[in-house]
mmCIF file with all atom_site columns, C-alpha atoms in Angstrom:
data_model
loop_
_atom_site.group_PDB
_atom_site.id
_atom_site.type_symbol
_atom_site.label_atom_id
_atom_site.label_alt_id
_atom_site.label_comp_id
_atom_site.label_asym_id
_atom_site.label_entity_id
_atom_site.label_seq_id
_atom_site.pdbx_PDB_ins_code
_atom_site.Cartn_x
_atom_site.Cartn_y
_atom_site.Cartn_z
_atom_site.occupancy
_atom_site.B_iso_or_equiv
_atom_site.pdbx_formal_charge
_atom_site.auth_seq_id
_atom_site.auth_comp_id
_atom_site.auth_asym_id
_atom_site.auth_atom_id
_atom_site.pdbx_PDB_model_num
ATOM 1  C CA . ARG A 1 1  ? -0.024 -0.010 -0.022  1.00 77.00 ? 28  ARG A CA 1
ATOM 2  C CA . ARG A 1 2  ? 2.838  2.348  0.763   1.00 81.00 ? 29  ARG A CA 1
ATOM 3  C CA . SER A 1 3  ? 4.487  1.737  -2.631  1.00 80.00 ? 30  SER A CA 1
ATOM 4  C CA . ALA A 1 4  ? 1.162  2.414  -4.377  1.00 80.00 ? 31  ALA A CA 1
ATOM 5  C CA . LEU A 1 5  ? 0.784  5.606  -2.411  1.00 81.00 ? 32  LEU A CA 1
ATOM 6  C CA . ALA A 1 6  ? 4.359  6.727  -3.244  1.00 80.00 ? 33  ALA A CA 1
ATOM 7  C CA . ALA A 1 7  ? 3.765  5.975  -6.926  1.00 79.00 ? 34  ALA A CA 1
ATOM 8  C CA . ALA A 1 8  ? 0.498  7.896  -6.859  1.00 79.00 ? 35  ALA A CA 1
ATOM 9  C CA . GLN A 1 9  ? 2.243  10.875 -5.343  1.00 79.00 ? 36  GLN A CA 1
ATOM 10 C CA . HIS A 1 10 ? 4.766  10.937 -8.145  1.00 77.00 ? 37  HIS A CA 1
ATOM 11 C CA . THR A 1 11 ? 2.145  10.676 -10.847 1.00 78.00 ? 38  THR A CA 1
ATOM 12 C CA . ASP A 1 12 ? 0.348  13.721 -12.354 1.00 76.00 ? 39  ASP A CA 1
ATOM 13 C CA . ALA A 1 13 ? -3.297 12.633 -12.342 1.00 70.00 ? 40  ALA A CA 1
ATOM 14 C CA . GLU A 1 14 ? -4.268 15.223 -14.917 1.00 72.00 ? 41  GLU A CA 1
ATOM 15 C CA . TRP A 1 15 ? -1.577 14.680 -17.455 1.00 72.00 ? 42  TRP A CA 1
ATOM 16 C CA . GLY A 1 16 ? -0.332 11.126 -16.781 1.00 71.00 ? 43  GLY A CA 1
ATOM 17 C CA . ALA A 1 17 ? 3.365  11.660 -16.437 1.00 77.00 ? 44  ALA A CA 1
ATOM 18 C CA . THR A 1 18 ? 5.252  9.980  -13.565 1.00 80.00 ? 45  THR A CA 1
ATOM 19 C CA . ALA A 1 19 ? 8.189  11.761 -11.975 1.00 80.00 ? 46  ALA A CA 1
ATOM 20 C CA . SER A 1 20 ? 11.132 9.380  -12.042 1.00 76.00 ? 47  SER A CA 1
ATOM 21 C CA . SER A 1 21 ? 13.742 11.662 -10.611 1.00 68.00 ? 48  SER A CA 1
ATOM 22 C CA . TYR A 1 22 ? 14.434 15.222 -9.632  1.00 66.00 ? 49  TYR A CA 1
ATOM 23 C CA . ASP A 1 23 ? 17.406 17.422 -10.801 1.00 64.00 ? 50  ASP A CA 1
ATOM 24 C CA . ARG A 1 24 ? 18.642 19.192 -7.636  1.00 66.00 ? 51  ARG A CA 1
ATOM 25 C CA . GLY A 1 25 ? 15.021 19.022 -6.340  1.00 64.00 ? 52  GLY A CA 1
ATOM 26 C CA . ILE A 1 26 ? 13.976 21.648 -8.926  1.00 66.00 ? 53  ILE A CA 1
ATOM 27 C CA . ARG A 1 27 ? 13.054 19.889 -12.122 1.00 68.00 ? 54  ARG A CA 1
ATOM 28 C CA . ALA A 1 28 ? 11.070 16.672 -12.252 1.00 75.00 ? 55  ALA A CA 1
ATOM 29 C CA . TYR A 1 29 ? 11.730 14.251 -15.123 1.00 79.00 ? 56  TYR A CA 1
ATOM 30 C CA . CYS A 1 30 ? 9.751  11.432 -16.510 1.00 81.00 ? 57  CYS A CA 1
ATOM 31 C CA . TRP A 1 31 ? 11.149 8.410  -18.301 1.00 83.00 ? 58  TRP A CA 1
ATOM 32 C CA . PRO A 1 32 ? 8.564  6.802  -20.563 1.00 85.00 ? 59  PRO A CA 1
ATOM 33 C CA . ARG A 1 33 ? 9.828  3.339  -19.438 1.00 85.00 ? 60  ARG A CA 1
ATOM 34 C CA . ASP A 1 34 ? 9.183  4.171  -15.798 1.00 84.00 ? 61  ASP A CA 1
ATOM 35 C CA . ALA A 1 35 ? 5.746  5.665  -16.573 1.00 84.00 ? 62  ALA A CA 1
ATOM 36 C CA . ILE A 1 36 ? 4.736  2.366  -18.177 1.00 87.00 ? 63  ILE A CA 1
ATOM 37 C CA . TRP A 1 37 ? 6.008  0.273  -15.244 1.00 86.00 ? 64  TRP A CA 1
ATOM 38 C CA . VAL A 1 38 ? 4.139  2.413  -12.729 1.00 85.00 ? 65  VAL A CA 1
ATOM 39 C CA . SER A 1 39 ? 0.966  2.416  -14.797 1.00 85.00 ? 66  SER A CA 1
ATOM 40 C CA . GLY A 1 40 ? 1.113  -1.309 -15.065 1.00 87.00 ? 67  GLY A CA 1
ATOM 41 C CA . ALA A 1 41 ? 1.500  -1.735 -11.316 1.00 86.00 ? 68  ALA A CA 1
ATOM 42 C CA . MET A 1 42 ? -1.366 0.722  -10.660 1.00 85.00 ? 69  MET A CA 1
ATOM 43 C CA . ASP A 1 43 ? -3.542 -1.177 -13.133 1.00 86.00 ? 70  ASP A CA 1
ATOM 44 C CA . ARG A 1 44 ? -2.914 -4.473 -11.291 1.00 87.00 ? 71  ARG A CA 1
ATOM 45 C CA . ILE A 1 45 ? -4.146 -2.993 -7.976  1.00 86.00 ? 72  ILE A CA 1
ATOM 46 C CA . GLY A 1 46 ? -7.249 -1.509 -9.618  1.00 87.00 ? 73  GLY A CA 1
ATOM 47 C CA . HIS A 1 47 ? -6.303 2.111  -10.393 1.00 84.00 ? 74  HIS A CA 1
ATOM 48 C CA . THR A 1 48 ? -6.797 2.023  -14.147 1.00 84.00 ? 75  THR A CA 1
ATOM 49 C CA . ASP A 1 49 ? -6.933 5.789  -14.494 1.00 84.00 ? 76  ASP A CA 1
ATOM 50 C CA . PHE A 1 50 ? -3.148 5.968  -13.991 1.00 82.00 ? 77  PHE A CA 1
ATOM 51 C CA . GLY A 1 51 ? -2.498 3.565  -16.867 1.00 82.00 ? 78  GLY A CA 1
ATOM 52 C CA . ARG A 1 52 ? -4.847 5.418  -19.233 1.00 85.00 ? 79  ARG A CA 1
ATOM 53 C CA . GLY A 1 53 ? -3.273 8.727  -18.284 1.00 84.00 ? 80  GLY A CA 1
ATOM 54 C CA . ALA A 1 54 ? 0.238  7.363  -18.875 1.00 84.00 ? 81  ALA A CA 1
ATOM 55 C CA . PHE A 1 55 ? -0.547 6.131  -22.354 1.00 85.00 ? 82  PHE A CA 1
ATOM 56 C CA . GLU A 1 56 ? -2.379 9.394  -23.203 1.00 85.00 ? 83  GLU A CA 1
ATOM 57 C CA . TRP A 1 57 ? 0.617  11.377 -22.046 1.00 82.00 ? 84  TRP A CA 1
ATOM 58 C CA . LEU A 1 58 ? 2.967  9.176  -24.066 1.00 83.00 ? 85  LEU A CA 1
ATOM 59 C CA . ASP A 1 59 ? 0.875  9.723  -27.161 1.00 83.00 ? 86  ASP A CA 1
ATOM 60 C CA . ARG A 1 60 ? 0.874  13.464 -26.633 1.00 81.00 ? 87  ARG A CA 1
ATOM 61 C CA . VAL A 1 61 ? 4.716  13.795 -26.208 1.00 78.00 ? 88  VAL A CA 1
ATOM 62 C CA . ARG A 1 62 ? 5.399  11.509 -29.145 1.00 76.00 ? 89  ARG A CA 1
ATOM 63 C CA . SER A 1 63 ? 3.111  13.439 -31.538 1.00 71.00 ? 90  SER A CA 1
ATOM 64 C CA . LYS A 1 64 ? 4.458  16.796 -30.189 1.00 72.00 ? 91  LYS A CA 1
ATOM 65 C CA . ASP A 1 65 ? 7.920  16.213 -31.591 1.00 66.00 ? 92  ASP A CA 1
ATOM 66 C CA . ARG A 1 66 ? 7.210  15.485 -35.203 1.00 69.00 ? 93  ARG A CA 1
ATOM 67 C CA . PRO A 1 67 ? 8.824  14.257 -37.462 1.00 73.00 ? 94  PRO A CA 1
ATOM 68 C CA . PHE A 1 68 ? 10.342 12.042 -34.728 1.00 69.00 ? 95  PHE A CA 1
ATOM 69 C CA . THR A 1 69 ? 7.891  9.238  -33.984 1.00 71.00 ? 96  THR A CA 1
ATOM 70 C CA . TYR A 1 70 ? 9.791  7.701  -31.089 1.00 75.00 ? 97  TYR A CA 1
ATOM 71 C CA . TRP A 1 71 ? 10.082 8.708  -27.408 1.00 78.00 ? 98  TRP A CA 1
ATOM 72 C CA . PHE A 1 72 ? 13.072 10.438 -25.981 1.00 77.00 ? 99  PHE A CA 1
ATOM 73 C CA . GLN A 1 73 ? 14.878 9.018  -22.936 1.00 80.00 ? 100 GLN A CA 1
ATOM 74 C CA . LYS A 1 74 ? 13.355 11.509 -20.548 1.00 79.00 ? 101 LYS A CA 1
ATOM 75 C CA . TYR A 1 75 ? 11.013 14.455 -20.487 1.00 79.00 ? 102 TYR A CA 1
ATOM 76 C CA . SER A 1 76 ? 10.770 17.486 -18.265 1.00 77.00 ? 103 SER A CA 1
ATOM 77 C CA . ILE A 1 77 ? 7.356  17.361 -16.656 1.00 74.00 ? 104 ILE A CA 1
ATOM 78 C CA . ASP A 1 78 ? 7.043  21.119 -16.535 1.00 64.00 ? 105 ASP A CA 1
ATOM 79 C CA . GLY A 1 79 ? 7.311  21.324 -20.372 1.00 55.00 ? 106 GLY A CA 1
#
C-alpha cells in the first residue's frame, strides 16, 4: 500500500506523467519506461486511470515532436 501511495504521489493525475527523478530538487523528469512500469503496477491494483493517463501522455509527447515518432529518454514534466 505504501508503494502504491508513493507511486500515486509521483504521478500527475491530470496529465499522466510519472516523476522518475528530480534534478537538484527543482526539475522533475519522466522516463517513458518508468511511466509504463508504474501504470502497469497501478492497473494491477485496480487504479486504471493511471495507466490510461500514462498512455495518453505518451501519445501527446510523441506526436508533439514530429517528425520524430519515437520517445526520448526523458522528459521534463514542466514542459
